[in-house]
mmCIF file of C-alpha atoms in Angstrom:
data_model
loop_
_atom_site.group_PDB
_atom_site.id
_atom_site.type_symbol
_atom_site.label_atom_id
_atom_site.label_comp_id
_atom_site.label_asym_id
_atom_site.label_seq_id
_atom_site.Cartn_x
_atom_site.Cartn_y
_atom_site.Cartn_z
ATOM 1 C CA SER O 14 103.378 76.270 105.164
ATOM 2 C CA PHE O 15 105.797 78.448 107.251
ATOM 3 C CA ILE O 16 102.975 79.702 109.583
ATOM 4 C CA GLU O 17 102.319 76.022 110.195
ATOM 5 C CA CYS O 18 105.994 74.961 110.847
ATOM 6 C CA SER O 19 106.495 78.049 112.694
ATOM 7 C CA PHE O 20 103.637 77.720 115.024
ATOM 8 C CA GLN O 21 104.462 73.751 115.537
ATOM 9 C CA ARG O 22 107.803 75.484 117.359
ATOM 10 C CA THR O 23 105.968 78.014 119.405
ATOM 11 C CA LYS O 24 106.424 77.542 123.455
ATOM 12 C CA THR O 25 103.419 78.302 125.530
ATOM 13 C CA ASN O 26 103.743 79.734 129.002
ATOM 14 C CA GLU O 27 101.114 79.561 132.156
ATOM 15 C CA ASN O 28 98.599 80.571 129.408
ATOM 16 C CA PRO O 29 97.964 77.879 126.937
ATOM 17 C CA LEU O 30 96.489 80.427 124.166
ATOM 18 C CA VAL O 31 99.286 82.787 124.536
ATOM 19 C CA HIS O 32 102.169 81.513 122.081
ATOM 20 C CA THR O 33 105.964 82.476 121.550
ATOM 21 C CA MET O 34 107.715 82.758 118.488
ATOM 22 C CA THR O 35 111.285 81.278 118.771
ATOM 23 C CA ALA O 36 113.947 83.576 118.387
ATOM 24 C CA GLU O 37 115.436 81.948 114.843
ATOM 25 C CA ASP O 38 111.349 82.289 113.761
ATOM 26 C CA LEU O 39 110.837 85.606 114.906
ATOM 27 C CA TYR O 40 114.026 86.722 113.090
ATOM 28 C CA TYR O 41 112.893 85.295 109.949
ATOM 29 C CA PHE O 42 109.662 86.560 110.337
ATOM 30 C CA ASN O 43 111.175 89.973 110.559
ATOM 31 C CA ILE O 44 113.253 89.748 107.645
ATOM 32 C CA GLY O 45 110.151 88.984 105.281
ATOM 33 C CA HIS O 46 108.358 91.840 106.820
ATOM 34 C CA PHE O 47 111.506 93.930 105.934
ATOM 35 C CA LEU O 48 110.922 93.085 102.395
ATOM 36 C CA LYS O 49 107.502 93.723 101.842
ATOM 37 C CA ASN O 50 108.379 96.975 103.193
ATOM 38 C CA ILE O 51 110.714 97.663 100.887
ATOM 39 C CA TYR O 52 108.579 96.544 98.090
ATOM 40 C CA ASN O 53 105.733 98.695 99.281
ATOM 41 C CA ARG O 54 107.220 102.108 100.512
ATOM 42 C CA GLY O 55 110.813 101.674 102.150
ATOM 43 C CA ILE O 56 112.483 100.705 105.280
ATOM 44 C CA GLY O 57 114.869 102.871 107.464
ATOM 45 C CA PHE O 58 116.972 103.211 110.433
ATOM 46 C CA ARG O 59 114.475 101.278 113.153
ATOM 47 C CA SER O 60 114.539 98.427 110.667
ATOM 48 C CA VAL O 61 118.286 98.132 110.413
ATOM 49 C CA MET O 62 118.333 98.257 114.255
ATOM 50 C CA ASP O 63 115.644 95.795 114.803
ATOM 51 C CA CYS O 64 117.637 93.384 112.496
ATOM 52 C CA TYR O 65 120.973 94.246 114.317
ATOM 53 C CA VAL O 66 119.447 93.862 117.741
ATOM 54 C CA LEU O 67 117.411 90.531 116.562
ATOM 55 C CA TRP O 68 121.026 88.744 115.257
ATOM 56 C CA ASN O 69 122.929 89.814 118.168
ATOM 57 C CA ALA O 70 120.551 88.021 120.266
ATOM 58 C CA LEU O 71 120.810 84.496 118.551
ATOM 59 C CA ASN O 72 123.373 81.993 119.261
ATOM 60 C CA GLU O 73 125.754 80.631 116.575
ATOM 61 C CA GLU O 74 123.345 77.694 116.015
ATOM 62 C CA GLU O 75 120.380 79.697 115.379
ATOM 63 C CA LYS O 76 122.269 82.414 112.878
ATOM 64 C CA LYS O 77 123.419 79.015 110.861
ATOM 65 C CA SER O 78 119.988 78.191 110.749
ATOM 66 C CA VAL O 79 118.231 81.294 109.737
ATOM 67 C CA SER O 80 120.827 82.006 107.269
ATOM 68 C CA SER O 81 120.097 78.522 105.956
ATOM 69 C CA ARG O 82 116.677 79.559 105.594
ATOM 70 C CA LEU O 83 117.298 82.660 104.120
ATOM 71 C CA GLU O 84 119.342 81.297 101.756
ATOM 72 C CA ASN O 85 116.915 78.920 100.554
ATOM 73 C CA ILE O 86 114.438 81.714 99.686
ATOM 74 C CA GLY O 87 117.459 83.763 98.221
ATOM 75 C CA VAL O 88 117.540 86.911 100.111
ATOM 76 C CA LEU O 89 120.655 85.844 102.054
ATOM 77 C CA ASP O 90 122.401 88.614 100.659
ATOM 78 C CA PHE O 91 119.732 91.170 101.799
ATOM 79 C CA ASN O 92 120.424 89.979 105.558
ATOM 80 C CA ASN O 93 124.232 90.089 105.337
ATOM 81 C CA ALA O 94 123.888 94.018 103.910
ATOM 82 C CA LEU O 95 121.298 94.705 107.005
ATOM 83 C CA ILE O 96 123.720 92.563 109.675
ATOM 84 C CA SER O 97 126.844 94.167 108.188
ATOM 85 C CA LEU O 98 125.149 98.005 107.925
ATOM 86 C CA GLY O 99 124.154 97.683 111.407
ATOM 87 C CA LYS O 100 127.835 96.603 112.560
ATOM 88 C CA ILE O 101 128.879 99.940 110.974
ATOM 89 C CA TRP O 102 126.248 102.297 112.316
ATOM 90 C CA PHE O 103 126.327 100.544 115.900
ATOM 91 C CA ASP O 104 129.837 98.592 116.330
ATOM 92 C CA ASP O 105 131.657 101.203 114.736
ATOM 93 C CA GLU O 106 132.837 98.735 112.530
ATOM 94 C CA GLU O 107 135.304 99.621 109.312
ATOM 95 C CA ASN O 108 132.960 101.216 105.970
ATOM 96 C CA ASP O 109 134.492 99.968 103.222
ATOM 97 C CA GLY O 110 132.316 102.059 100.818
ATOM 98 C CA SER O 111 130.510 98.617 99.414
ATOM 99 C CA LEU O 112 127.212 99.405 101.055
ATOM 100 C CA ASP O 113 127.096 103.005 100.294
ATOM 101 C CA ALA O 114 124.284 102.673 98.096
ATOM 102 C CA PHE O 115 121.851 100.609 100.252
ATOM 103 C CA GLU O 116 122.505 103.047 103.014
ATOM 104 C CA ASN O 117 121.863 105.986 101.197
ATOM 105 C CA TYR O 118 118.472 104.339 99.854
ATOM 106 C CA LEU O 119 117.438 103.452 103.023
ATOM 107 C CA LEU O 120 118.191 106.869 104.523
ATOM 108 C CA ASP O 121 116.285 108.505 101.591
ATOM 109 C CA THR O 122 113.294 106.113 102.105
ATOM 110 C CA HIS O 123 113.087 106.184 105.607
ATOM 111 C CA VAL O 124 110.728 103.904 107.417
ATOM 112 C CA TYR O 125 107.652 105.040 105.518
ATOM 113 C CA GLY O 126 108.956 105.683 102.522
ATOM 114 C CA ILE O 127 108.914 108.553 99.818
ATOM 115 C CA VAL O 128 105.796 109.775 97.646
ATOM 116 C CA LYS O 129 108.353 109.234 94.836
ATOM 117 C CA ASN O 130 109.173 105.684 95.932
ATOM 118 C CA ALA O 131 105.077 104.761 96.632
ATOM 119 C CA SER O 132 104.196 106.093 93.374
ATOM 120 C CA ILE O 133 106.670 104.007 91.390
ATOM 121 C CA MET O 134 105.536 100.766 93.314
ATOM 122 C CA ASN O 135 102.319 101.853 92.682
ATOM 123 C CA PHE O 136 102.793 101.973 88.777
ATOM 124 C CA ALA O 137 104.943 98.785 88.967
ATOM 125 C CA LYS O 138 102.595 97.046 90.858
ATOM 126 C CA ARG O 139 99.331 98.057 88.261
ATOM 127 C CA ASN O 140 101.847 97.563 85.100
ATOM 128 C CA ALA O 141 102.201 93.734 86.503
ATOM 129 C CA ASN O 142 98.801 93.050 84.035
ATOM 130 C CA GLY O 143 99.456 96.214 82.169
ATOM 131 C CA THR O 144 96.272 97.235 81.009
ATOM 132 C CA LYS O 145 95.813 100.818 79.817
ATOM 133 C CA LYS O 146 92.820 101.674 82.129
ATOM 134 C CA ASP O 147 95.475 101.113 84.921
ATOM 135 C CA ARG O 148 98.137 103.377 83.022
ATOM 136 C CA LEU O 149 95.837 106.016 82.643
ATOM 137 C CA LYS O 150 94.989 105.920 86.738
ATOM 138 C CA PHE O 151 98.644 106.152 87.397
ATOM 139 C CA TYR O 152 99.058 109.338 85.106
ATOM 140 C CA LEU O 153 95.894 110.898 86.229
ATOM 141 C CA SER O 154 97.320 110.106 89.759
ATOM 142 C CA ARG O 155 100.606 112.310 89.018
ATOM 143 C CA PHE O 156 98.948 114.870 87.478
ATOM 144 C CA PHE O 157 96.093 115.229 89.973
ATOM 145 C CA PRO O 158 97.539 114.100 93.483
ATOM 146 C CA SER O 159 95.235 113.142 96.540
ATOM 147 C CA ALA O 160 94.526 115.655 99.012
ATOM 148 C CA ILE O 161 96.557 113.675 101.377
ATOM 149 C CA GLU O 162 99.585 114.005 99.314
ATOM 150 C CA LEU O 163 99.323 117.912 98.245
ATOM 151 C CA TYR O 164 98.409 118.681 102.302
ATOM 152 C CA ASN O 165 101.691 116.663 103.042
ATOM 153 C CA ARG O 166 103.575 118.306 100.267
ATOM 154 C CA PHE O 167 102.600 121.824 101.377
ATOM 155 C CA LYS O 168 102.675 121.148 104.631
ATOM 156 C CA ILE O 169 99.114 122.314 105.229
ATOM 157 C CA LYS O 170 97.564 120.996 108.437
ATOM 158 C CA HIS O 171 94.081 122.140 108.142
ATOM 159 C CA ARG O 172 91.849 120.282 105.523
ATOM 160 C CA ILE O 173 90.455 122.524 103.111
ATOM 161 C CA PHE O 174 88.859 121.366 99.789
ATOM 162 C CA VAL O 175 88.828 124.765 98.019
ATOM 163 C CA LEU O 176 92.415 124.443 97.850
ATOM 164 C CA LEU O 177 92.787 121.679 96.025
ATOM 165 C CA PRO O 178 92.584 123.018 92.432
ATOM 166 C CA PHE O 179 95.270 125.716 93.527
ATOM 167 C CA LEU O 180 97.674 123.050 95.058
ATOM 168 C CA TRP O 181 97.709 120.855 91.788
ATOM 169 C CA ALA O 182 98.449 123.976 89.887
ATOM 170 C CA ALA O 183 100.859 125.149 92.509
ATOM 171 C CA ARG O 184 102.897 122.090 91.897
ATOM 172 C CA LEU O 185 103.137 122.588 88.243
ATOM 173 C CA VAL O 186 104.995 125.651 88.538
#
């Protein structure tokens, strides 16, 4: 497994209980983490910056190794898009417009995503099994959002539960 192989490549310092990942494994782990975040909510500026910094810290041999591993799992294009976007943002590389949709998606979802994307992803996850009960829960959650979601949407700092019915009504107007 990836974890076992990665652990075998770790390095120890004076404390044998502390292990440090190789730069390749750290990069590979981060790409996996970014993909998980995109699936759950979204990624943003910080993820592109992390990818850019980590990629530029790798030597050419490490870059080839990482690219090969990413190609084997089918995410090399995603990695290349992140690297290209990083070069556009941080190296003033010429933007040919081919990454505009990807860039807009990242900037629209920010690091924590947006409520709409979270709802869509939750619906997709629930409907993987496709039960009627799950669909009903989804529609109820869309019609009656959680208190936290409403407080954030209406920028209310103090949690007052008496307001919930009024907030549900206000969002429909």
